Amino acid sequence: MSATTVPPSDGMPDGLPDAPMVEARGLHKVFGHGADALHVLRGVDLEVPRGAVCVVLGPSGSGKSTLLRCFNELEEITAGSVHVDGERLGYREDAKGVLHRLHPTRIAAQRSRIGMVFQRFHLFGHQTALENVMEAPVQVRGLSRRAARERALELLDRVGLADRVDHYPVQLSGGQQQRVAIARALAMDPDLMLFDEPTSALDPELVGEVLAVMKDLAASGMTMVVVTHEIGFAREVADHVVFMDDGAIVEQGPPAQVLDSPSEPRLQEFLAHVL
Amino acid sequence: MPAETARPGTALPEPLRARPVPRPGRWISGAVVLVLAAMVVNALVTNPNFRWDTVWLYLRDVNVVRGVGWTLVLTFGSMAIAVVLAVLLAVMRRSDNPVMRWVSWVYIWFFRGTPIYTQLVFWGLISVLYPRLSLGVPFGPELLVVDTRTVITAFWAALIGLALNEAAYLAEIVRAGLGSVDAGQAEAARALGMKEGKILRRIVLPQAMRVIVPPTGNETISMLKTTSLVVAVPFTLEITYATSAIGSRTFQPIPLLIVAALWYLLITSVLMVGQHHLERHYGRGVAGGSGGGRRRRARPSGTGGPGGGRLGRQAAIQRAGTTREDPFVEVTP
């Protein structure tokens, strides 16, 4: 498969062709105020090139999920900047250098180009698999129900669930739910897909089916940022592996280098525990 | 391994046949209750003071049936207004805007904290308090002026009084319902680029309905009987006032009280059936819920992955009849 499944975003200011898809600069995230303040991200710089798969590893509490959530503004960043496809998320700088918060409508439009897959799936419980996948194209893009339905059936077929389209989420296994969730995100033709520990809530025998869909997606040229503990997936699919600890990137590079000859003692210790 | 034992034979095994545990207590208590029930029925039927012939006569009286009509109009009219107001109040309670949260809190505090009877008297007196209603700039010119009595008639005073009071109670029910929906649902919708209003309408409210409907059914049944208080306005056409008026005119208050009670019972029974169907509808997509109502169920074919047969299993358990499924069970949060 080629990159045909990722059509160019229309009506959006495209960055330079060689600009990274994701660019985080000096990213800080603080939860709470004063004495209760929790400094979760401490100055993260990260670039993910177009079409690359970036896997983020790290012990729990290292800030990797928060980092991912900053990439589609589910968390409002405290300091720094995030650009996706050359466009700054959440803020606009005017000619005088004054920063303006974007209108919620604009932020929603930015989010609609970034797909997100959650650890706990979060499929809409009152809708069937098909309705879940159709929801955003119809409600956000204004696609006709007929067109959305056709596309949704295509996507559900692609994730191997053609025979489950009329099932409600409770009638599906965890692996099936997660595959519907991936189809739901893909239905918006995103430029970027974010995966927040997509297999952590799954029974071991169901992990493979989700990883297979993700591998297929990576092969199709989708830009992906994946937070996971699946070292095998990182080794096989990632172009770039990032290791985070205590809110900062400790080590990064190609998988072979990071996973096989880690220089950081904290990473060595982490890999010893996970492998 | 216990899972293996079911495999080889395709036929279901013969269920165990055993003598039940003797339970003489059951028979004795059952008999006692039956005798007591028979005594009650006997006391009702044979006592001539109840005048069952009069009850039957007035059950179909034109004034009584018209009273039933007005009672229904008041019940459904006020509930409809109250539901809309309640959703608004519940959303305001969750708003980022402190003014909205505060206004909603004060509204609920006031309308729940004062008796409905007092509120109805107040609405009846509104035309004394404000003889003219005017629309205009505060402290400035008036644009539209009307006589209060022509706009807020006794019927409207009763309807508004009931609706505003009920909205306060329903708002708390709706708030509990909205709170029952996992925050991940709204987050997933947000990540797809949906705006807040649409998330509420399309994602959160439909799932909150499962929690909202049962107590709202309860409130509707309660409202049916609360309408008898509109005599405080005074509005005098609904069933309780209509029957008691006939009762005092004919010097037969008891039979006419029974007439009213029988009508209330009949309407309540119909409402309970309606509630049952509403619950089924909004229970779809919930494990163990009697989901599926309007929609098709899961196809019985298919390979049935883990959890895939969950609803079918639940249905089978219910079909076995060993569990109680009570359509009239009332749930309050």
Coordinates of C-alpha atoms in Angstrom, one line a residue:
Chain A
M1 CA 0.0 0.0 0.0
S2 CA 1.2 3.5 -0.7
A3 CA 0.3 6.7 1.0
T4 CA -2.9 7.0 -0.9
T5 CA -4.9 6.4 2.2
V6 CA -3.6 9.7 3.6
P7 CA -5.1 12.4 1.3
P8 CA -3.6 15.8 1.6
S9 CA -5.4 18.0 4.1
D10 CA -7.4 20.5 2.2
G11 CA -8.0 24.1 3.2
M12 CA -5.2 23.9 5.8
P13 CA -1.9 25.7 5.5
D14 CA 0.5 22.9 4.7
G15 CA 3.9 23.2 6.1
L16 CA 7.0 22.9 4.0
P17 CA 7.2 19.4 2.4
D18 CA 10.3 18.7 4.5
A19 CA 8.9 20.2 7.7
P20 CA 8.3 17.6 10.4
M21 CA 4.8 16.4 11.0
V22 CA 5.1 17.0 14.7
E23 CA 7.5 19.5 16.2
A24 CA 7.5 20.1 20.0
R25 CA 9.8 22.8 21.3
G26 CA 10.6 23.4 25.0
L27 CA 7.3 21.7 26.0
H28 CA 6.3 22.0 29.7
K29 CA 3.2 20.8 31.4
V30 CA 2.4 21.6 35.0
F31 CA -0.8 20.2 36.6
G32 CA -2.2 22.2 39.5
H33 CA -0.9 25.4 41.2
G34 CA 1.3 26.4 44.0
A35 CA 2.4 23.7 46.5
D36 CA 0.3 21.1 44.7
A37 CA 1.8 21.8 41.3
L38 CA 3.0 18.7 39.5
H39 CA 5.7 19.3 36.8
V40 CA 4.9 16.4 34.4
L41 CA 6.8 17.6 31.3
R42 CA 10.1 19.4 31.8
G43 CA 11.1 20.9 28.5
V44 CA 10.5 18.3 25.8
D45 CA 11.9 18.8 22.3
L46 CA 10.8 16.3 19.7
E47 CA 10.5 16.1 16.0
V48 CA 8.6 13.4 14.1
P49 CA 9.1 13.5 10.3
R50 CA 6.3 13.0 7.9
G51 CA 5.5 9.3 7.5
A52 CA 7.6 8.2 10.4
V53 CA 6.6 6.0 13.3
C54 CA 7.8 7.2 16.6
V55 CA 7.5 5.0 19.6
V56 CA 7.7 6.5 23.1
L57 CA 8.9 4.3 25.9
G58 CA 9.2 5.0 29.6
P59 CA 8.2 3.9 33.1
S60 CA 4.7 4.8 34.2
G61 CA 4.6 8.4 35.5
S62 CA 7.3 9.5 33.1
G63 CA 4.9 11.8 31.3
K64 CA 4.7 9.9 28.0
S65 CA 0.9 9.8 27.9
T66 CA 0.7 13.5 28.8
L67 CA 3.1 14.3 26.0
L68 CA 0.8 12.4 23.6
R69 CA -2.2 14.3 24.9
C70 CA -0.5 17.6 24.3
F71 CA -0.1 16.6 20.6
N72 CA -3.9 17.0 20.1
E73 CA -4.6 19.5 22.8
L74 CA -6.4 17.2 25.2
E75 CA -4.0 18.9 27.6
E76 CA -3.4 22.6 27.4
I77 CA 0.4 23.1 27.4
T78 CA 2.0 25.3 30.1
A79 CA 5.0 26.5 28.1
G80 CA 6.7 25.9 24.8
S81 CA 5.0 25.1 21.5
V82 CA 3.6 22.2 19.5
H83 CA 3.4 22.4 15.7
V84 CA 1.5 19.7 13.7
D85 CA 1.9 19.8 10.0
G86 CA 3.5 23.3 10.3
E87 CA 0.6 24.8 12.2
R88 CA 0.9 25.8 15.8
L89 CA -1.6 24.0 18.0
G90 CA -3.9 26.1 20.2
Y91 CA -2.3 29.5 19.7
R92 CA -1.7 32.1 17.1
E93 CA 1.0 34.7 17.1
D94 CA 0.1 38.0 15.6
A95 CA 2.4 40.4 13.7
K96 CA 3.5 42.1 16.9
G97 CA 4.5 38.8 18.5
V98 CA 1.4 38.7 20.9
L99 CA 0.1 35.3 21.5
H100 CA -3.7 34.6 21.1
R101 CA -5.5 31.6 22.3
L102 CA -7.5 30.0 19.4
H103 CA -11.2 29.9 19.4
P104 CA -12.6 26.4 20.5
T105 CA -14.0 26.0 17.0
R106 CA -10.5 26.4 15.5
I107 CA -9.0 24.0 18.1
A108 CA -11.7 21.4 17.3
A109 CA -10.8 21.8 13.6
Q110 CA -7.1 21.2 14.4
R111 CA -8.0 18.1 16.5
S112 CA -10.1 16.7 13.7
R113 CA -6.9 16.2 11.6
I114 CA -5.2 14.3 14.4
G115 CA -6.4 10.8 15.2
M116 CA -6.2 9.4 18.7
V117 CA -6.5 5.9 20.0
F118 CA -7.0 5.5 23.7
Q119 CA -5.8 2.8 26.1
R120 CA -9.4 2.1 27.2
F121 CA -10.9 2.4 23.6
H122 CA -13.7 4.9 24.6
L123 CA -16.0 3.7 21.9
F124 CA -19.4 5.4 22.1
G125 CA -21.4 2.9 24.1
H126 CA -24.8 3.7 22.6
Q127 CA -23.7 3.3 19.0
T128 CA -22.9 0.3 16.9
A129 CA -19.4 -0.2 15.5
L130 CA -20.6 1.3 12.2
E131 CA -22.2 4.3 13.9
N132 CA -19.1 4.9 15.9
V133 CA -17.0 5.1 12.7
M134 CA -19.6 7.3 10.9
E135 CA -20.2 9.7 13.8
A136 CA -17.3 12.2 13.3
P137 CA -17.4 12.3 9.4
V138 CA -21.1 13.1 9.5
Q139 CA -21.1 15.4 12.5
V140 CA -17.8 17.2 12.0
R141 CA -17.1 17.0 8.3
G142 CA -20.7 17.2 7.3
L143 CA -20.3 14.1 5.0
S144 CA -23.6 12.6 3.8
R145 CA -24.7 9.5 5.8
R146 CA -24.5 7.4 2.6
A147 CA -20.9 8.4 1.9
A148 CA -19.9 8.1 5.5
R149 CA -21.4 4.7 5.7
E150 CA -19.6 3.5 2.6
R151 CA -16.3 4.7 4.0
A152 CA -16.9 3.3 7.4
L153 CA -17.7 -0.2 6.0
E154 CA -14.4 0.1 4.0
L155 CA -12.4 1.0 7.1
L156 CA -14.1 -1.7 9.3
D157 CA -13.2 -4.2 6.6
R158 CA -9.7 -3.0 6.6
V159 CA -9.3 -3.7 10.3
G160 CA -10.9 -7.1 9.8
L161 CA -14.3 -6.4 11.3
A162 CA -16.6 -6.5 8.3
D163 CA -18.8 -9.1 10.1
R164 CA -19.1 -7.0 13.3
V165 CA -20.4 -3.7 12.0
D166 CA -23.8 -3.9 13.7
H167 CA -22.4 -4.9 17.1
Y168 CA -22.4 -2.6 20.1
P169 CA -19.1 -2.1 21.9
V170 CA -20.1 -4.3 24.8
Q171 CA -20.7 -7.2 22.3
L172 CA -17.1 -6.9 21.1
S173 CA -13.8 -8.2 22.6
G174 CA -11.2 -5.7 23.7
G175 CA -9.1 -6.3 20.6
Q176 CA -12.2 -5.8 18.4
Q177 CA -13.1 -2.6 20.2
Q178 CA -9.6 -1.2 19.8
R179 CA -9.7 -2.0 16.1
V180 CA -13.1 -0.2 15.8
A181 CA -11.5 2.7 17.6
I182 CA -8.6 2.8 15.1
A183 CA -11.2 2.7 12.2
R184 CA -13.1 5.5 13.9
A185 CA -9.9 7.7 14.1
L186 CA -9.0 6.8 10.4
A187 CA -12.5 7.9 9.2
M188 CA -11.4 11.5 9.7
D189 CA -8.5 11.0 7.3
P190 CA -6.0 12.2 9.9
D191 CA -2.5 13.5 9.0
L192 CA -1.2 12.1 12.2
M193 CA -2.3 9.2 14.5
L194 CA -1.6 9.1 18.2
F195 CA -1.7 5.8 20.1
D196 CA -1.9 6.0 23.9
E197 CA -0.9 2.5 25.2
P198 CA -3.3 0.9 22.7
T199 CA -2.7 -2.7 23.9
S200 CA -2.2 -2.2 27.6
A201 CA -5.9 -2.9 28.5
L202 CA -6.0 -6.0 26.3
D203 CA -5.8 -9.7 27.2
P204 CA -2.5 -11.1 26.0
E205 CA -4.0 -13.2 23.2
L206 CA -5.7 -10.1 21.8
V207 CA -2.7 -7.8 21.6
G208 CA -1.5 -9.3 18.3
E209 CA -4.6 -8.4 16.2
V210 CA -4.3 -4.7 17.2
L211 CA -0.6 -4.6 16.6
A212 CA -1.2 -6.1 13.2
V213 CA -3.6 -3.3 12.2
M214 CA -1.1 -0.8 13.5
K215 CA 1.7 -2.4 11.4
D216 CA -0.4 -2.3 8.3
L217 CA -1.2 1.4 9.0
A218 CA 2.5 2.2 9.4
A219 CA 3.3 0.4 6.2
S220 CA 0.7 2.6 4.4
G221 CA 2.8 5.7 5.3
M222 CA 0.8 7.1 8.2
T223 CA 2.7 9.3 10.6
M224 CA 2.3 7.7 14.0
V225 CA 3.3 8.5 17.6
V226 CA 2.9 5.4 19.7
V227 CA 3.1 5.2 23.5
T228 CA 3.5 1.5 24.3
H229 CA 5.3 -1.1 26.3
E230 CA 5.5 -3.5 23.3
I231 CA 9.3 -3.5 22.7
G232 CA 8.9 -6.0 19.9
F233 CA 6.6 -3.6 18.1
A234 CA 9.1 -0.8 18.6
R235 CA 11.9 -2.9 17.2
E236 CA 10.0 -4.0 14.2
V237 CA 7.9 -1.0 13.2
A238 CA 9.5 2.2 14.7
D239 CA 11.7 4.5 12.8
H240 CA 12.5 6.4 15.9
V241 CA 12.4 5.4 19.6
V242 CA 12.2 7.9 22.4
F243 CA 12.8 7.0 26.0
M244 CA 11.3 9.3 28.6
D245 CA 11.9 9.4 32.3
D246 CA 10.7 12.0 34.9
G247 CA 9.2 14.3 32.3
A248 CA 12.1 14.6 29.9
I249 CA 13.5 12.7 27.0
V250 CA 16.5 10.8 28.2
E251 CA 17.6 9.0 25.1
Q252 CA 16.3 8.8 21.5
G253 CA 17.4 7.4 18.2
P254 CA 16.8 4.5 15.8
P255 CA 15.4 1.4 17.5
A256 CA 18.5 -0.7 17.0
Q257 CA 20.6 1.8 18.8
V258 CA 18.2 2.7 21.6
L259 CA 17.0 -0.8 22.3
D260 CA 20.1 -2.9 21.8
S261 CA 22.9 -0.6 22.9
P262 CA 21.4 1.9 25.4
S263 CA 23.8 4.3 26.9
E264 CA 21.6 5.7 29.7
P265 CA 21.6 3.6 32.9
R266 CA 17.9 4.4 33.5
L267 CA 17.1 3.0 30.0
Q268 CA 19.2 0.0 30.6
E269 CA 17.3 -0.7 33.8
F270 CA 13.9 -0.1 32.2
L271 CA 14.7 -2.5 29.3
A272 CA 15.9 -5.1 31.8
H273 CA 12.5 -4.9 33.5
V274 CA 10.4 -4.9 30.4
L275 CA 12.2 -7.5 28.3
Chain B
M1 CA -10.1 -29.0 33.0
P2 CA -13.7 -28.1 33.3
A3 CA -13.8 -26.2 30.0
E4 CA -12.9 -29.4 28.1
T5 CA -15.7 -31.6 29.5
A6 CA -18.4 -29.7 27.6
R7 CA -16.7 -30.3 24.2
P8 CA -17.1 -33.9 23.2
G9 CA -20.9 -34.3 23.6
T10 CA -23.0 -31.9 21.5
A11 CA -26.3 -32.8 23.3
L12 CA -27.2 -30.9 26.4
P13 CA -26.9 -33.1 29.5
E14 CA -30.1 -34.3 31.4
P15 CA -30.6 -31.8 34.2
L16 CA -30.4 -33.2 37.8
R17 CA -33.7 -34.3 39.3
A18 CA -33.9 -34.0 43.0
R19 CA -36.6 -33.6 45.6
P20 CA -36.9 -29.9 46.7
V21 CA -36.1 -28.9 50.3
P22 CA -39.4 -29.1 52.3
R23 CA -40.5 -25.7 53.1
P24 CA -43.7 -25.8 55.3
G25 CA -43.1 -22.2 56.4
R26 CA -43.7 -21.0 52.8
W27 CA -47.1 -22.7 52.7
I28 CA -48.2 -21.4 56.1
S29 CA -47.1 -17.8 55.4
G30 CA -48.7 -17.9 52.0
A31 CA -52.0 -19.2 53.4
V32 CA -52.0 -16.5 56.1
V33 CA -51.4 -13.7 53.6
L34 CA -54.1 -15.1 51.3
V35 CA -56.6 -15.1 54.1
L36 CA -55.8 -11.6 55.0
A37 CA -56.1 -10.5 51.4
A38 CA -59.5 -12.2 51.2
M39 CA -60.6 -10.3 54.3
V40 CA -59.6 -7.0 52.7
V41 CA -61.4 -7.8 49.4
N42 CA -64.5 -8.9 51.4
A43 CA -64.4 -5.7 53.4
L44 CA -64.2 -3.6 50.2
V45 CA -66.9 -5.5 48.2
T46 CA -69.5 -6.2 50.8
N47 CA -69.6 -2.9 52.6
P48 CA -72.6 -1.0 51.1
N49 CA -71.1 2.3 52.3
F50 CA -68.7 2.3 49.4
R51 CA -71.6 2.5 47.0
W52 CA -69.9 0.6 44.1
D53 CA -72.9 1.3 41.9
T54 CA -72.3 5.1 42.3
V55 CA -68.6 4.6 41.6
W56 CA -69.4 2.8 38.4
L57 CA -71.9 5.5 37.4
Y58 CA -69.5 8.4 37.9
L59 CA -66.4 6.7 36.6
R60 CA -67.8 7.5 33.1
D61 CA -69.3 10.9 34.0
V62 CA -68.5 13.5 31.4
N63 CA -67.2 16.0 34.1
V64 CA -65.0 13.2 35.5
V65 CA -63.6 12.2 32.1
R66 CA -63.0 15.9 31.3
G67 CA -61.1 16.2 34.6
V68 CA -59.0 13.2 33.6
G69 CA -58.2 15.1 30.4
W70 CA -57.1 18.2 32.2
T71 CA -55.0 16.2 34.7
L72 CA -53.2 14.6 31.8
V73 CA -52.6 17.9 30.1
L74 CA -51.2 19.3 33.3
T75 CA -49.0 16.3 33.9
F76 CA -47.5 16.0 30.5
G77 CA -47.4 19.7 29.9
S78 CA -45.5 20.5 33.1
M79 CA -43.2 17.5 32.7
A80 CA -42.3 18.6 29.1
I81 CA -41.5 22.1 30.2
A82 CA -39.6 20.8 33.3
V83 CA -37.4 18.4 31.2
V84 CA -36.3 21.2 28.9
L85 CA -35.6 23.5 31.9
A86 CA -33.9 20.7 33.8
V87 CA -31.4 19.9 31.0
L88 CA -30.6 23.6 30.8
L89 CA -30.1 23.9 34.6
A90 CA -28.0 20.7 34.7
V91 CA -25.7 22.0 31.9
M92 CA -25.5 25.4 33.6
R93 CA -24.4 23.6 36.8
R94 CA -21.5 22.0 34.9
S95 CA -20.6 25.2 33.1
D96 CA -17.2 26.9 33.3
N97 CA -19.0 30.2 33.9
P98 CA -19.4 30.8 37.6
V99 CA -22.5 33.0 37.0
M100 CA -24.2 30.1 35.3
R101 CA -23.3 27.6 38.0
W102 CA -24.5 30.0 40.7
V103 CA -27.8 30.9 39.0
S104 CA -28.6 27.2 38.6
W105 CA -27.7 26.4 42.2
V106 CA -29.9 29.2 43.5
Y107 CA -32.8 28.1 41.3
I108 CA -32.6 24.6 42.6
W109 CA -32.2 25.7 46.1
F110 CA -35.2 28.0 46.0
F111 CA -37.7 25.7 44.1
R112 CA -36.8 22.6 46.0
G113 CA -36.7 24.4 49.3
T114 CA -40.2 25.9 49.2
P115 CA -43.5 23.9 49.2
I116 CA -45.1 23.3 45.9
Y117 CA -48.4 24.4 47.5
T118 CA -47.0 27.8 48.4
Q119 CA -45.6 28.2 44.9
L120 CA -48.9 27.4 43.3
V121 CA -50.7 30.0 45.5
F122 CA -48.1 32.5 44.5
W123 CA -48.6 31.8 40.8
G124 CA -52.3 32.2 41.4
L125 CA -51.7 35.6 42.9
I126 CA -49.3 36.8 40.3
S127 CA -51.9 39.1 38.7
V128 CA -52.3 40.8 42.1
L129 CA -48.6 41.3 42.5
Y130 CA -48.0 42.3 38.9
P131 CA -51.3 43.6 37.4
R132 CA -49.5 44.5 34.1
L133 CA -46.6 42.6 32.4
S134 CA -44.4 44.8 30.3
L135 CA -41.5 44.2 28.0
G136 CA -39.0 47.0 27.8
V137 CA -35.7 48.4 28.9
P138 CA -35.2 48.2 32.7
F139 CA -36.0 51.6 34.2
G140 CA -36.5 52.8 30.6
P141 CA -39.4 52.9 28.1
E142 CA -41.8 50.0 27.9
L143 CA -42.3 48.4 24.5
L144 CA -45.1 45.9 25.1
V145 CA -47.6 46.0 27.9
V146 CA -50.3 43.3 28.6
D147 CA -52.8 42.7 31.4
T148 CA -51.4 39.8 33.5
R149 CA -54.8 38.2 34.0
T150 CA -55.4 37.8 30.2
V151 CA -52.0 36.1 29.7
I152 CA -51.5 34.0 32.9
T153 CA -54.9 32.4 33.3
A154 CA -55.5 29.8 36.1
F155 CA -54.4 27.0 33.8
W156 CA -51.1 28.7 32.8
A157 CA -50.4 29.6 36.5
A158 CA -51.0 25.9 37.4
L159 CA -48.8 24.7 34.5
I160 CA -46.0 27.1 35.2
G161 CA -46.1 26.5 38.9
L162 CA -45.8 22.7 38.5
A163 CA -43.2 22.9 35.8
L164 CA -40.8 25.3 37.6
N165 CA -41.0 23.3 40.7
E166 CA -40.4 20.0 38.9
A167 CA -37.5 21.4 36.9
A168 CA -35.5 21.8 40.1
Y169 CA -35.9 18.1 41.0
L170 CA -35.3 16.9 37.5
A171 CA -32.2 19.1 37.2
E172 CA -30.6 17.0 39.9
I173 CA -31.6 13.8 38.1
V174 CA -30.2 15.0 34.8
R175 CA -27.0 16.2 36.6
A176 CA -26.5 12.7 38.1
G177 CA -27.1 11.2 34.6
L178 CA -24.6 13.4 32.9
G179 CA -22.1 12.6 35.7
S180 CA -22.6 8.9 35.2
V181 CA -21.2 9.0 31.7
D182 CA -17.5 8.1 31.6
A183 CA -15.4 11.2 30.9
G184 CA -13.5 9.2 28.3
Q185 CA -16.6 9.4 26.0
A186 CA -16.4 13.2 25.8
E187 CA -12.7 13.0 25.5
A188 CA -12.9 10.6 22.5
A189 CA -15.4 12.9 20.9
R190 CA -13.2 15.9 21.5
A191 CA -10.3 14.1 20.0
L192 CA -12.4 13.6 16.8
G193 CA -12.9 17.3 16.5
M194 CA -16.5 17.5 17.8
K195 CA -17.5 20.7 19.5
E196 CA -18.8 20.8 23.1
G197 CA -22.5 21.3 22.2
K198 CA -22.5 18.4 19.8
I199 CA -20.6 16.2 22.3
L200 CA -23.4 16.9 24.8
R201 CA -26.2 16.3 22.4
R202 CA -24.8 13.3 20.4
I203 CA -22.6 11.5 22.9
V204 CA -23.2 12.3 26.5
L205 CA -27.0 12.9 26.8
P206 CA -28.0 9.8 25.0
Q207 CA -25.9 7.7 27.3
A208 CA -27.0 9.6 30.4
M209 CA -30.7 8.8 29.5
R210 CA -30.2 5.3 30.8
V211 CA -29.7 6.8 34.3
I212 CA -32.2 9.7 33.8
V213 CA -35.2 7.8 32.5
P214 CA -36.1 5.6 35.5
P215 CA -36.3 8.3 38.1
T216 CA -38.0 10.6 35.6
G217 CA -40.7 8.0 35.1
N218 CA -41.0 8.1 38.9
E219 CA -41.3 11.8 38.8
T220 CA -44.0 11.7 36.1
I221 CA -46.1 9.3 38.2
S222 CA -45.6 11.6 41.2
M223 CA -46.5 14.6 39.1
L224 CA -49.8 12.9 38.0
K225 CA -50.9 13.1 41.6
T226 CA -49.3 16.4 42.5
T227 CA -51.6 18.0 39.9
S228 CA -54.4 17.6 42.4
L229 CA -52.7 20.5 44.3
V230 CA -53.5 23.1 41.6
V231 CA -56.7 23.8 43.5
A232 CA -54.3 26.2 45.3
V233 CA -54.1 28.4 42.2
P234 CA -57.2 27.8 42.0
F235 CA -57.6 25.7 38.9
T236 CA -60.7 23.6 39.3
L237 CA -61.1 21.4 36.3
E238 CA -58.7 18.5 37.0
I239 CA -59.9 15.1 38.3
T240 CA -59.5 15.5 42.1
Y241 CA -61.4 18.8 42.2
A242 CA -64.0 17.6 39.7
T243 CA -64.8 14.4 41.6
S244 CA -64.8 16.1 45.1
A245 CA -67.2 18.8 43.7
I246 CA -69.6 16.1 42.6
G247 CA -69.1 14.3 45.9
S248 CA -70.1 17.2 48.0
R249 CA -73.0 18.1 45.6
T250 CA -74.5 14.6 45.8
F251 CA -73.5 14.0 49.5
Q252 CA -71.4 10.9 48.4
P253 CA -67.8 11.9 49.0
I254 CA -66.5 8.3 49.4
P255 CA -67.6 6.8 46.1
L256 CA -66.2 9.8 44.2
L257 CA -62.9 9.6 46.0
I258 CA -62.7 6.0 44.8
V259 CA -63.6 7.2 41.3
A260 CA -60.6 9.6 41.3
A261 CA -58.3 6.9 42.8
L262 CA -59.3 4.4 40.1
W263 CA -58.5 6.9 37.4
Y264 CA -55.1 7.7 38.9
L265 CA -54.3 4.0 39.2
L266 CA -55.3 3.4 35.5
I267 CA -53.1 6.2 34.3
T268 CA -50.2 5.2 36.5
S269 CA -50.4 1.7 35.1
V270 CA -50.2 3.0 31.5
L271 CA -47.3 5.2 32.4
M272 CA -45.4 2.3 33.9
V273 CA -45.7 0.4 30.6
G274 CA -44.4 3.4 28.8
Q275 CA -41.5 3.8 31.2
H276 CA -40.6 0.1 30.7
H277 CA -40.3 0.6 26.9
L278 CA -38.3 3.8 27.3
E279 CA -35.9 2.1 29.6
R280 CA -35.5 -0.7 27.0
H281 CA -34.7 1.8 24.3
Y282 CA -32.1 3.7 26.2
G283 CA -30.6 0.5 27.7
R284 CA -29.3 -0.6 24.3
G285 CA -25.5 -1.1 24.1
V286 CA -25.3 -1.9 27.8
A287 CA -24.1 -5.2 29.0
G288 CA -26.8 -7.0 30.8
G289 CA -29.3 -4.3 29.9
S290 CA -32.4 -5.4 28.0
G291 CA -30.8 -3.6 25.1
G292 CA -31.9 -3.9 21.5
G293 CA -35.3 -2.3 21.8
R294 CA -35.6 -0.6 18.5
R295 CA -32.5 -2.0 17.1
R296 CA -31.6 -5.4 15.9
R297 CA -29.8 -7.6 18.3
A298 CA -26.4 -9.1 17.7
R299 CA -26.5 -11.6 14.9
P300 CA -26.5 -15.1 16.4
S301 CA -24.2 -16.2 13.6
G302 CA -20.6 -15.3 13.5
T303 CA -17.6 -16.7 15.2
G304 CA -18.4 -15.0 18.5
G305 CA -15.2 -13.8 19.9
P306 CA -14.6 -13.5 23.7
G307 CA -17.5 -11.4 25.0
G308 CA -19.2 -11.5 21.6
G309 CA -21.9 -13.8 23.0
R310 CA -22.3 -11.8 26.2
L311 CA -25.7 -10.4 25.4
G312 CA -27.0 -13.7 24.1
R313 CA -25.9 -15.3 27.3
Q314 CA -27.7 -12.7 29.4
A315 CA -30.9 -13.3 27.3
A316 CA -30.6 -17.0 27.8
I317 CA -30.3 -16.6 31.6
Q318 CA -33.4 -14.4 31.5
R319 CA -35.3 -16.9 29.3
A320 CA -34.5 -19.6 31.8
G321 CA -36.9 -17.8 34.2
T322 CA -34.8 -18.4 37.2
T323 CA -34.1 -14.7 37.7
R324 CA -36.7 -12.1 38.4
E325 CA -37.3 -9.6 35.6
D326 CA -39.7 -7.0 37.0
P327 CA -40.8 -4.4 34.4
F328 CA -42.3 -2.3 37.2
V329 CA -39.2 -2.1 39.3
E330 CA -38.5 1.5 40.1
V331 CA -34.9 2.8 40.4
T332 CA -34.0 6.0 42.1
P333 CA -30.4 7.2 42.2

